[in-house]
MMTF fields as JSON, N, C-alpha, C and O atoms, coordinates in Angstrom:
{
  "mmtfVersion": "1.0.0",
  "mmtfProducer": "UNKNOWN",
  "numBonds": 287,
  "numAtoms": 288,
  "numGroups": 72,
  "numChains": 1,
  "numModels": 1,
  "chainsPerModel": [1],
  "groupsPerChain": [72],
  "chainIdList": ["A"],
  "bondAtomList": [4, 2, 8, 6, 12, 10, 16, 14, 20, 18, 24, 22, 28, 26, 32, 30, 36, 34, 40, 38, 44, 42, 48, 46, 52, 50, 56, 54, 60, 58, 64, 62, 68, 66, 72, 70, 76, 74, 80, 78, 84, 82, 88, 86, 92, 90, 96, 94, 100, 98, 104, 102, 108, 106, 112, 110, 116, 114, 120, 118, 124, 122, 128, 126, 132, 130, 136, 134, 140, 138, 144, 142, 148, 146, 152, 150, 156, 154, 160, 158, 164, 162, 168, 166, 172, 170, 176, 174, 180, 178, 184, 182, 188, 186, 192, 190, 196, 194, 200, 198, 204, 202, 208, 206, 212, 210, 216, 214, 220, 218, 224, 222, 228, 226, 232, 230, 236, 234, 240, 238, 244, 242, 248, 246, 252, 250, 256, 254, 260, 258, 264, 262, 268, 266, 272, 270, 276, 274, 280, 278, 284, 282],
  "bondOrderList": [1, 1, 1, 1, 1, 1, 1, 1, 1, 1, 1, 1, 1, 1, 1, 1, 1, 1, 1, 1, 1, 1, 1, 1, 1, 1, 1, 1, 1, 1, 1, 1, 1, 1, 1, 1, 1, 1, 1, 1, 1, 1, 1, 1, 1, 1, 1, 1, 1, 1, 1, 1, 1, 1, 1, 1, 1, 1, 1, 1, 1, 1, 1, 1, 1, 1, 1, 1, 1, 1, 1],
  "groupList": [{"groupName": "UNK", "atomNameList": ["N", "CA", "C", "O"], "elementList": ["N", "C", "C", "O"], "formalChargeList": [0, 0, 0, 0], "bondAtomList": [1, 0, 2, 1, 3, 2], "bondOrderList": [1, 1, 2], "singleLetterCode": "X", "chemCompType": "L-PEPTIDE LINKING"}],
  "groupTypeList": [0, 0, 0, 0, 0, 0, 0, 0, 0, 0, 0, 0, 0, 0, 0, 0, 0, 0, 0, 0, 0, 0, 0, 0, 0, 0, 0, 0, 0, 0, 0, 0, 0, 0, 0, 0, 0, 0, 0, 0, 0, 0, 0, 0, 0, 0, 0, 0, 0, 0, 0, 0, 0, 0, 0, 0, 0, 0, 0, 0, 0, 0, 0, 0, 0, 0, 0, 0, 0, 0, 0, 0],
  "groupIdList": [1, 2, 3, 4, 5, 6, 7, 8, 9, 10, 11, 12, 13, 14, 15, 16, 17, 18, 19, 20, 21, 22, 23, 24, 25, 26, 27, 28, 29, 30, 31, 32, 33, 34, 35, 36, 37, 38, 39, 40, 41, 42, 43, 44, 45, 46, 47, 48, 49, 50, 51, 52, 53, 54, 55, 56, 57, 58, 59, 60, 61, 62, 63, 64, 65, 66, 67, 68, 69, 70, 71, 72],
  "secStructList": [7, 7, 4, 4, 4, 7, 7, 2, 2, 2, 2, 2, 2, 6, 6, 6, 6, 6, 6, 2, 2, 2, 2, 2, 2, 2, 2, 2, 2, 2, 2, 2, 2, 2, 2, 2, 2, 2, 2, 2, 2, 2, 2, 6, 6, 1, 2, 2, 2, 2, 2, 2, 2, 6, 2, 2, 2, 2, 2, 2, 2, 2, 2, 2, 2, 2, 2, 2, 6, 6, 7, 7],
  "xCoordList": [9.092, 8.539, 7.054, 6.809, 5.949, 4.63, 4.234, 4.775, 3.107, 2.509, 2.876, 3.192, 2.807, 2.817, 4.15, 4.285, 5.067, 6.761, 6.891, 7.768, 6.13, 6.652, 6.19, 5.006, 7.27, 7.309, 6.317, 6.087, 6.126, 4.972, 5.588, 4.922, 6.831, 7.504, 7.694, 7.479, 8.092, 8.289, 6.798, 6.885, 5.514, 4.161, 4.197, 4.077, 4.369, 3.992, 5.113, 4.855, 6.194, 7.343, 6.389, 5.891, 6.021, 5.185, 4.103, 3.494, 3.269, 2.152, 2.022, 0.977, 3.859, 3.536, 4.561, 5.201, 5.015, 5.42, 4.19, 4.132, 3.063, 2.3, 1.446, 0.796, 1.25, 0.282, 1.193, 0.655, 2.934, 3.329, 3.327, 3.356, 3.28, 2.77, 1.303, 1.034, 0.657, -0.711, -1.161, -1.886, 0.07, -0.146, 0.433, -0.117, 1.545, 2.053, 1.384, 1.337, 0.746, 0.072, -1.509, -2.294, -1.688, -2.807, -2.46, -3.016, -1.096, -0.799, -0.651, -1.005, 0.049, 0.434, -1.102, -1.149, -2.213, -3.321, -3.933, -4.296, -3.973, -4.09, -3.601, -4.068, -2.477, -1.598, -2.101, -2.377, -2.093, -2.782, -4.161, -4.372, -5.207, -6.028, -6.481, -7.627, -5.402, -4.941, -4.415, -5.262, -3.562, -3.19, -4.438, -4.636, -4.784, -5.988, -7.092, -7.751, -7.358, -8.583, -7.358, -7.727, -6.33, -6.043, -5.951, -6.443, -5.48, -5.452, -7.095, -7.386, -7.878, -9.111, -9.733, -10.592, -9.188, -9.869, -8.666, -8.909, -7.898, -6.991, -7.527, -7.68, -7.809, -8.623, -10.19, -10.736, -10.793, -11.99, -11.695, -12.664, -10.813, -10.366, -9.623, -9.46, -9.186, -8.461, -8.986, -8.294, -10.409, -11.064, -11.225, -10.746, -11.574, -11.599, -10.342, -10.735, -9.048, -8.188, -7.9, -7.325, -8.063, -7.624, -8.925, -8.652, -10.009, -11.087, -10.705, -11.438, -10.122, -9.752, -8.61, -8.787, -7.833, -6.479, -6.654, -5.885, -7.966, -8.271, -9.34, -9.572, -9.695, -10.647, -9.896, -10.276, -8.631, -7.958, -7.06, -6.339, -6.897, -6.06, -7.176, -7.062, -8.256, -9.285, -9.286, -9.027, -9.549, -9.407, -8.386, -8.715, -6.859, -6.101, -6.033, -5.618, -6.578, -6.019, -7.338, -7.118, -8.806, -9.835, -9.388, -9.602, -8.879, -8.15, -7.301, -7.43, -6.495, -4.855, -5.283, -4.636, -6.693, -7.342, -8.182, -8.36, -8.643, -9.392, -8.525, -8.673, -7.366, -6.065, -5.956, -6.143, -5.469, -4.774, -5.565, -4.899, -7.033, -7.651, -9.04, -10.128, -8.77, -9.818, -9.155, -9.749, -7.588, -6.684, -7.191, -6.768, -8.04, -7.983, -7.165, -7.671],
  "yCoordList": [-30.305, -31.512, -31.265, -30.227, -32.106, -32.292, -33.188, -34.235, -32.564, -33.275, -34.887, -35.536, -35.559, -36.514, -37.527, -38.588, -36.449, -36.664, -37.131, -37.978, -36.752, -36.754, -37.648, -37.979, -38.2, -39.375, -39.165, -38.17, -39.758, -39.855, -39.11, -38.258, -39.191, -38.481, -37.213, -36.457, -36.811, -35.706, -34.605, -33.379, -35.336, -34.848, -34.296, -33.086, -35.255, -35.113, -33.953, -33.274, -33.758, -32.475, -31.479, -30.648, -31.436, -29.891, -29.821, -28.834, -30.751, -30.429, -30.042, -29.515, -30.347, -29.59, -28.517, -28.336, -27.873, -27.18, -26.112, -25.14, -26.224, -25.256, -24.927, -23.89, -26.175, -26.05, -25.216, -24.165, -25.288, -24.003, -22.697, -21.643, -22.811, -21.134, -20.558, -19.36, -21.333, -21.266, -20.252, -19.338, -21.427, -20.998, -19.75, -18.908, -19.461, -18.168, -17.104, -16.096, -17.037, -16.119, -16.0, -15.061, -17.132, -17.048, -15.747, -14.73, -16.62, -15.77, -14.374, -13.643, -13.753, -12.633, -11.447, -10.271, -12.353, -11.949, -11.496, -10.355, -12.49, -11.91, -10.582, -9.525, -10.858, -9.397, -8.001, -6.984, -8.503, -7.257, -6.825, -5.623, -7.59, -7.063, -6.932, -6.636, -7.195, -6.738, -5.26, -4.369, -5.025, -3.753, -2.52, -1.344, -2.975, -2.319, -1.944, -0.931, -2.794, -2.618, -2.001, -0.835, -2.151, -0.679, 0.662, 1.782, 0.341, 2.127, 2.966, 4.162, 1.801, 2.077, 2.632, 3.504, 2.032, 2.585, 3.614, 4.232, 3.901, 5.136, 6.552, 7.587, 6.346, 7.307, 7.361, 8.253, 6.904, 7.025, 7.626, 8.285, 7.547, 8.59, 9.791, 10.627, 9.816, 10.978, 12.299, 13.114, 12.403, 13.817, 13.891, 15.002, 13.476, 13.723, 13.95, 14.21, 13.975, 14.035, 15.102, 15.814, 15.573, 17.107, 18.002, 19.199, 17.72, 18.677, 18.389, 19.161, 17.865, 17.936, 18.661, 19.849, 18.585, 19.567, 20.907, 21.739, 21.326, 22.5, 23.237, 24.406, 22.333, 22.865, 23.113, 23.937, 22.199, 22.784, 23.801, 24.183, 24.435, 25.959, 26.634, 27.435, 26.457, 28.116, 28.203, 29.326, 27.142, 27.092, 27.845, 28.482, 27.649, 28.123, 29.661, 30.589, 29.671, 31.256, 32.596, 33.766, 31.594, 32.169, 32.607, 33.773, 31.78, 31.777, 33.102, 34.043, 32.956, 33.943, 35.359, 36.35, 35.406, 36.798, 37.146, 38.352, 36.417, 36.673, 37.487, 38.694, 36.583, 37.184, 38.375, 39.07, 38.846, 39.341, 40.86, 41.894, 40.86, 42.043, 41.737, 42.132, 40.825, 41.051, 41.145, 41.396, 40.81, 40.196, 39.099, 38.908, 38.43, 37.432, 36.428, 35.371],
  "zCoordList": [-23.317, -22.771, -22.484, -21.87, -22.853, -22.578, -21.537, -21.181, -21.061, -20.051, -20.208, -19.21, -21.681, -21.808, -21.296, -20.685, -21.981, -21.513, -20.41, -20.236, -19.43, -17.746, -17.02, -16.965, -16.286, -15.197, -13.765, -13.078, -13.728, -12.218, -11.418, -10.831, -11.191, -10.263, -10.389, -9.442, -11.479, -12.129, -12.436, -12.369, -12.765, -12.924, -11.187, -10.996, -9.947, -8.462, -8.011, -7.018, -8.65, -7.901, -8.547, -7.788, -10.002, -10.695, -10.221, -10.633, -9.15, -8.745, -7.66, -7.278, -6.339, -5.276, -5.837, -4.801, -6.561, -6.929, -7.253, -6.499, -8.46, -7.977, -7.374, -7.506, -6.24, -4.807, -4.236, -3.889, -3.883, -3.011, -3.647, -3.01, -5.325, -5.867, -5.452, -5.369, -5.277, -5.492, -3.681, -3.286, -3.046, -1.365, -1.27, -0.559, -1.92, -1.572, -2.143, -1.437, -3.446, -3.679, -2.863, -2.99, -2.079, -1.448, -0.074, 0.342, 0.279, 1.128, 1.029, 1.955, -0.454, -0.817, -0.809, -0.451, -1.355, -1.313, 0.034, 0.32, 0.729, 2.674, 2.782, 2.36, 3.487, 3.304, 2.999, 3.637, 1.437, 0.794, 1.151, 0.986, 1.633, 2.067, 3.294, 3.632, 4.081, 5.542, 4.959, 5.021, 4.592, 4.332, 3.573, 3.875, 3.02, 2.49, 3.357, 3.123, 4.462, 5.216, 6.393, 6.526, 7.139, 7.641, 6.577, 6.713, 5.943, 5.198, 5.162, 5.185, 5.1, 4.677, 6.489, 6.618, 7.488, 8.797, 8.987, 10.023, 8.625, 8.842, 8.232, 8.881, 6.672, 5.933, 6.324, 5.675, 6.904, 7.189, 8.886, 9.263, 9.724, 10.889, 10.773, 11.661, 9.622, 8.8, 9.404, 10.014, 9.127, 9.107, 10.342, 10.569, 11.341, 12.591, 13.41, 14.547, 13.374, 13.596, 13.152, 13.975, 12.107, 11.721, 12.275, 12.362, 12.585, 12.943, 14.225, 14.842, 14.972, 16.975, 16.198, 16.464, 15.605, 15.662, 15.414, 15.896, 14.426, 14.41, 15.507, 15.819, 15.788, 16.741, 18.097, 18.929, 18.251, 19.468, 19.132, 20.055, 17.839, 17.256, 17.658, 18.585, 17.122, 17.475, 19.041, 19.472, 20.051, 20.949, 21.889, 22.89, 21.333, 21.921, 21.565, 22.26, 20.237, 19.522, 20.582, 20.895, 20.887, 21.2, 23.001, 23.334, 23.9, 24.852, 24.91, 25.694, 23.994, 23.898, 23.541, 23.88, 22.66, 22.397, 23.725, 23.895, 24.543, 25.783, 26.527, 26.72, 27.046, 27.353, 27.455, 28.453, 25.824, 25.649, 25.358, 25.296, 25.192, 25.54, 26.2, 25.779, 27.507, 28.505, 30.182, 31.231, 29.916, 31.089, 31.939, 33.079, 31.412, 31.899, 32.575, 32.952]
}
């Protein structure tokens, strides 16, 4: 069936038909770049989170050697 084929009624169901495709992929699109812009402030805090985790290992290890030959 062609555009031509179709009843007024029938042209107006396929047109909110792909105004609600149109909305959901609008929506699907959001989402996705909601998700993208957290991953993106997660990986950009990435490195600092592991440099406080290492920096509180030397910390503890620098402590435990004081300790352990100054008796501190």
């Amino acid at each position: 069936m062609s555009d031509l084929d179709m009843t007024a009624a029938e042209q107006a169901l396929a047109d909110d038909r792909m105004r609600a495709e149109i909305a959901k992929l609008i929506s699907e699109a959001s989402k996705l770049n909601a998700e993208t812009s957290r991953i993106y402030t997660e990986s950009r805090w990435y490195p600092i989170a592991v440099g406080t985790g290492f920096a509180g290992v030397l910390l503890t290890a620098g402590v435990a050697m004081a300790k352990l030959f100054f008796g501190a």
